[in-house]
């Protein structure tokens, strides 16, 4: 009864911290996915927004971050541990944060194919480029080119696929 009372007190007085700690403690398992889904919906009932994984903001587990559109609001971010195939490579990704572009990530982050493809699918690069299909195509060509400094031609093709200009999205271009 004491544990239940303390848990309820924490959940009531420190809801975002409670959900962050509790959800980070849920491991990947058969029933872990269901528990996580239940906790996400419970957090939303408390007015806490739960956002997907982001290559520049996520940690290994859940993390409390500022809302990308409202700097005064705190949100929960999924961690890299919840993306299939990332696992121990999360430390390499976190150590390199922040990344200025997808190309910067390929240079400094993990290069393990399954991990990168699953991060693209999970939306981890949406803050850098929202066109996941273009990222998949760029990454496939990057892999087949032997990872040798992928030239300006491939980068130009990538940019034309997503119809962007330097003026409208300067964060995609490297200095």
PDB file of C-alpha atoms in Angstrom, residues 50-171:
ATOM      1  CA  UNK A  50       4.984  11.931 -26.274  1.00  0.00           C
ATOM      2  CA  UNK A  51       7.082  12.502 -29.389  1.00  0.00           C
ATOM      3  CA  UNK A  52       8.998  10.024 -31.506  1.00  0.00           C
ATOM      4  CA  UNK A  53      12.724   9.479 -31.605  1.00  0.00           C
ATOM      5  CA  UNK A  54      14.879  12.371 -32.884  1.00  0.00           C
ATOM      6  CA  UNK A  55      18.517  12.048 -33.867  1.00  0.00           C
ATOM      7  CA  UNK A  56      19.428  15.344 -32.160  1.00  0.00           C
ATOM      8  CA  UNK A  57      17.288  15.198 -29.014  1.00  0.00           C
ATOM      9  CA  UNK A  58      16.774  11.582 -28.003  1.00  0.00           C
ATOM     10  CA  UNK A  59      18.804   9.699 -25.477  1.00  0.00           C
ATOM     11  CA  UNK A  60      19.050   5.990 -24.830  1.00  0.00           C
ATOM     12  CA  UNK A  61      15.777   5.890 -22.891  1.00  0.00           C
ATOM     13  CA  UNK A  62      12.969   8.407 -22.676  1.00  0.00           C
ATOM     14  CA  UNK A  63      14.051  12.013 -22.241  1.00  0.00           C
ATOM     15  CA  UNK A  64      12.308  15.230 -21.203  1.00  0.00           C
ATOM     16  CA  UNK A  65      12.799  17.857 -23.932  1.00  0.00           C
ATOM     17  CA  UNK A  66      11.409  21.201 -25.010  1.00  0.00           C
ATOM     18  CA  UNK A  67       8.611  21.053 -27.550  1.00  0.00           C
ATOM     19  CA  UNK A  68      10.019  21.785 -31.032  1.00  0.00           C
ATOM     20  CA  UNK A  69       7.303  24.380 -31.740  1.00  0.00           C
ATOM     21  CA  UNK A  70       6.679  25.771 -28.236  1.00  0.00           C
ATOM     22  CA  UNK A  71       9.817  26.377 -26.198  1.00  0.00           C
ATOM     23  CA  UNK A  72       7.825  26.808 -22.970  1.00  0.00           C
ATOM     24  CA  UNK A  73       6.305  23.309 -23.111  1.00  0.00           C
ATOM     25  CA  UNK A  74       8.039  20.102 -22.014  1.00  0.00           C
ATOM     26  CA  UNK A  75       7.472  16.809 -23.849  1.00  0.00           C
ATOM     27  CA  UNK A  76       8.710  13.231 -23.612  1.00  0.00           C
ATOM     28  CA  UNK A  77      10.925  11.898 -26.411  1.00  0.00           C
ATOM     29  CA  UNK A  78      11.313   8.230 -27.255  1.00  0.00           C
ATOM     30  CA  UNK A  79      14.848   6.953 -26.883  1.00  0.00           C
ATOM     31  CA  UNK A  80      17.083   5.074 -29.306  1.00  0.00           C
ATOM     32  CA  UNK A  81      16.749   1.877 -27.248  1.00  0.00           C
ATOM     33  CA  UNK A  82      13.181   1.548 -28.554  1.00  0.00           C
ATOM     34  CA  UNK A  83      14.235   1.539 -32.228  1.00  0.00           C
ATOM     35  CA  UNK A  84      14.855  -1.971 -33.518  1.00  0.00           C
ATOM     36  CA  UNK A  85      18.447  -2.597 -34.530  1.00  0.00           C
ATOM     37  CA  UNK A  86      19.983   0.398 -32.746  1.00  0.00           C
ATOM     38  CA  UNK A  87      20.760  -1.140 -29.345  1.00  0.00           C
ATOM     39  CA  UNK A  88      24.360  -0.517 -28.271  1.00  0.00           C
ATOM     40  CA  UNK A  89      24.948   1.868 -31.171  1.00  0.00           C
ATOM     41  CA  UNK A  90      22.851   4.431 -29.287  1.00  0.00           C
ATOM     42  CA  UNK A  91      25.948   5.520 -27.356  1.00  0.00           C
ATOM     43  CA  UNK A  92      27.738   6.402 -30.620  1.00  0.00           C
ATOM     44  CA  UNK A  93      24.729   8.372 -31.836  1.00  0.00           C
ATOM     45  CA  UNK A  94      24.326  10.280 -28.558  1.00  0.00           C
ATOM     46  CA  UNK A  95      28.059  11.070 -28.371  1.00  0.00           C
ATOM     47  CA  UNK A  96      27.911  12.764 -31.773  1.00  0.00           C
ATOM     48  CA  UNK A  97      24.876  14.964 -31.094  1.00  0.00           C
ATOM     49  CA  UNK A  98      23.935  17.439 -32.491  1.00  0.00           C
ATOM     50  CA  UNK A  99      24.017  16.590 -36.192  1.00  0.00           C
ATOM     51  CA  UNK A 100      23.699  19.383 -38.741  1.00  0.00           C
ATOM     52  CA  UNK A 101      22.525  17.145 -41.597  1.00  0.00           C
ATOM     53  CA  UNK A 102      21.934  13.537 -42.637  1.00  0.00           C
ATOM     54  CA  UNK A 103      25.387  13.554 -44.256  1.00  0.00           C
ATOM     55  CA  UNK A 104      26.901  14.730 -40.983  1.00  0.00           C
ATOM     56  CA  UNK A 105      25.210  11.806 -39.226  1.00  0.00           C
ATOM     57  CA  UNK A 106      26.620   9.338 -41.763  1.00  0.00           C
ATOM     58  CA  UNK A 107      30.091  10.726 -41.127  1.00  0.00           C
ATOM     59  CA  UNK A 108      29.974  10.779 -37.325  1.00  0.00           C
ATOM     60  CA  UNK A 109      27.081   8.535 -36.212  1.00  0.00           C
ATOM     61  CA  UNK A 110      26.636   4.820 -36.673  1.00  0.00           C
ATOM     62  CA  UNK A 111      27.006   3.372 -40.161  1.00  0.00           C
ATOM     63  CA  UNK A 112      25.304   0.061 -39.429  1.00  0.00           C
ATOM     64  CA  UNK A 113      22.797  -0.366 -42.258  1.00  0.00           C
ATOM     65  CA  UNK A 114      19.878  -1.852 -40.306  1.00  0.00           C
ATOM     66  CA  UNK A 115      20.167   0.803 -37.599  1.00  0.00           C
ATOM     67  CA  UNK A 116      20.224   3.716 -40.064  1.00  0.00           C
ATOM     68  CA  UNK A 117      17.299   2.332 -42.087  1.00  0.00           C
ATOM     69  CA  UNK A 118      15.228   1.753 -38.944  1.00  0.00           C
ATOM     70  CA  UNK A 119      16.045   5.270 -37.697  1.00  0.00           C
ATOM     71  CA  UNK A 120      14.832   6.686 -41.013  1.00  0.00           C
ATOM     72  CA  UNK A 121      11.617   4.621 -40.747  1.00  0.00           C
ATOM     73  CA  UNK A 122      11.096   5.733 -37.135  1.00  0.00           C
ATOM     74  CA  UNK A 123      11.318   9.388 -38.169  1.00  0.00           C
ATOM     75  CA  UNK A 124      14.542  10.129 -36.324  1.00  0.00           C
ATOM     76  CA  UNK A 125      15.750  12.367 -39.171  1.00  0.00           C
ATOM     77  CA  UNK A 126      12.463  14.233 -39.676  1.00  0.00           C
ATOM     78  CA  UNK A 127      14.004  17.288 -37.995  1.00  0.00           C
ATOM     79  CA  UNK A 128      16.680  17.340 -40.713  1.00  0.00           C
ATOM     80  CA  UNK A 129      14.585  16.190 -43.697  1.00  0.00           C
ATOM     81  CA  UNK A 130      10.954  15.111 -43.683  1.00  0.00           C
ATOM     82  CA  UNK A 131      11.119  13.103 -46.923  1.00  0.00           C
ATOM     83  CA  UNK A 132      11.909   9.581 -45.695  1.00  0.00           C
ATOM     84  CA  UNK A 133      11.813   8.071 -49.173  1.00  0.00           C
ATOM     85  CA  UNK A 134      14.500  10.492 -50.333  1.00  0.00           C
ATOM     86  CA  UNK A 135      16.621   9.627 -47.300  1.00  0.00           C
ATOM     87  CA  UNK A 136      16.284   5.897 -48.051  1.00  0.00           C
ATOM     88  CA  UNK A 137      17.291   6.436 -51.679  1.00  0.00           C
ATOM     89  CA  UNK A 138      20.231   8.657 -50.724  1.00  0.00           C
ATOM     90  CA  UNK A 139      21.392   6.150 -48.122  1.00  0.00           C
ATOM     91  CA  UNK A 140      21.141   3.243 -50.582  1.00  0.00           C
ATOM     92  CA  UNK A 141      23.323   5.110 -53.081  1.00  0.00           C
ATOM     93  CA  UNK A 142      25.700   6.133 -50.313  1.00  0.00           C
ATOM     94  CA  UNK A 143      26.102   2.448 -49.351  1.00  0.00           C
ATOM     95  CA  UNK A 144      26.700   1.302 -52.932  1.00  0.00           C
ATOM     96  CA  UNK A 145      29.243   4.060 -53.565  1.00  0.00           C
ATOM     97  CA  UNK A 146      31.527   2.454 -50.993  1.00  0.00           C
ATOM     98  CA  UNK A 147      30.981   5.233 -48.433  1.00  0.00           C
ATOM     99  CA  UNK A 148      33.865   7.142 -50.016  1.00  0.00           C
ATOM    100  CA  UNK A 149      33.077  10.765 -49.520  1.00  0.00           C
ATOM    101  CA  UNK A 150      29.842  10.709 -51.525  1.00  0.00           C
ATOM    102  CA  UNK A 151      30.325  13.570 -53.948  1.00  0.00           C
ATOM    103  CA  UNK A 152      28.416  16.699 -54.762  1.00  0.00           C
ATOM    104  CA  UNK A 153      26.574  14.991 -57.639  1.00  0.00           C
ATOM    105  CA  UNK A 154      24.893  12.499 -55.315  1.00  0.00           C
ATOM    106  CA  UNK A 155      24.085  15.255 -52.847  1.00  0.00           C
ATOM    107  CA  UNK A 156      22.618  17.389 -55.663  1.00  0.00           C
ATOM    108  CA  UNK A 157      20.464  14.436 -56.752  1.00  0.00           C
ATOM    109  CA  UNK A 158      19.310  14.005 -53.154  1.00  0.00           C
ATOM    110  CA  UNK A 159      18.337  17.663 -52.912  1.00  0.00           C
ATOM    111  CA  UNK A 160      16.473  17.591 -56.224  1.00  0.00           C
ATOM    112  CA  UNK A 161      14.496  14.532 -55.066  1.00  0.00           C
ATOM    113  CA  UNK A 162      13.081  16.466 -52.157  1.00  0.00           C
ATOM    114  CA  UNK A 163      12.622  19.753 -54.078  1.00  0.00           C
ATOM    115  CA  UNK A 164      14.409  22.012 -51.644  1.00  0.00           C
ATOM    116  CA  UNK A 165      16.604  25.038 -52.108  1.00  0.00           C
ATOM    117  CA  UNK A 166      19.428  26.398 -50.020  1.00  0.00           C
ATOM    118  CA  UNK A 167      17.332  29.407 -49.066  1.00  0.00           C
ATOM    119  CA  UNK A 168      14.324  27.471 -47.795  1.00  0.00           C
ATOM    120  CA  UNK A 169      16.222  24.790 -45.843  1.00  0.00           C
ATOM    121  CA  UNK A 170      19.803  25.912 -45.086  1.00  0.00           C
ATOM    122  CA  UNK A 171      20.173  23.360 -42.245  1.00  0.00           C
TER     123      UNK A 171
END
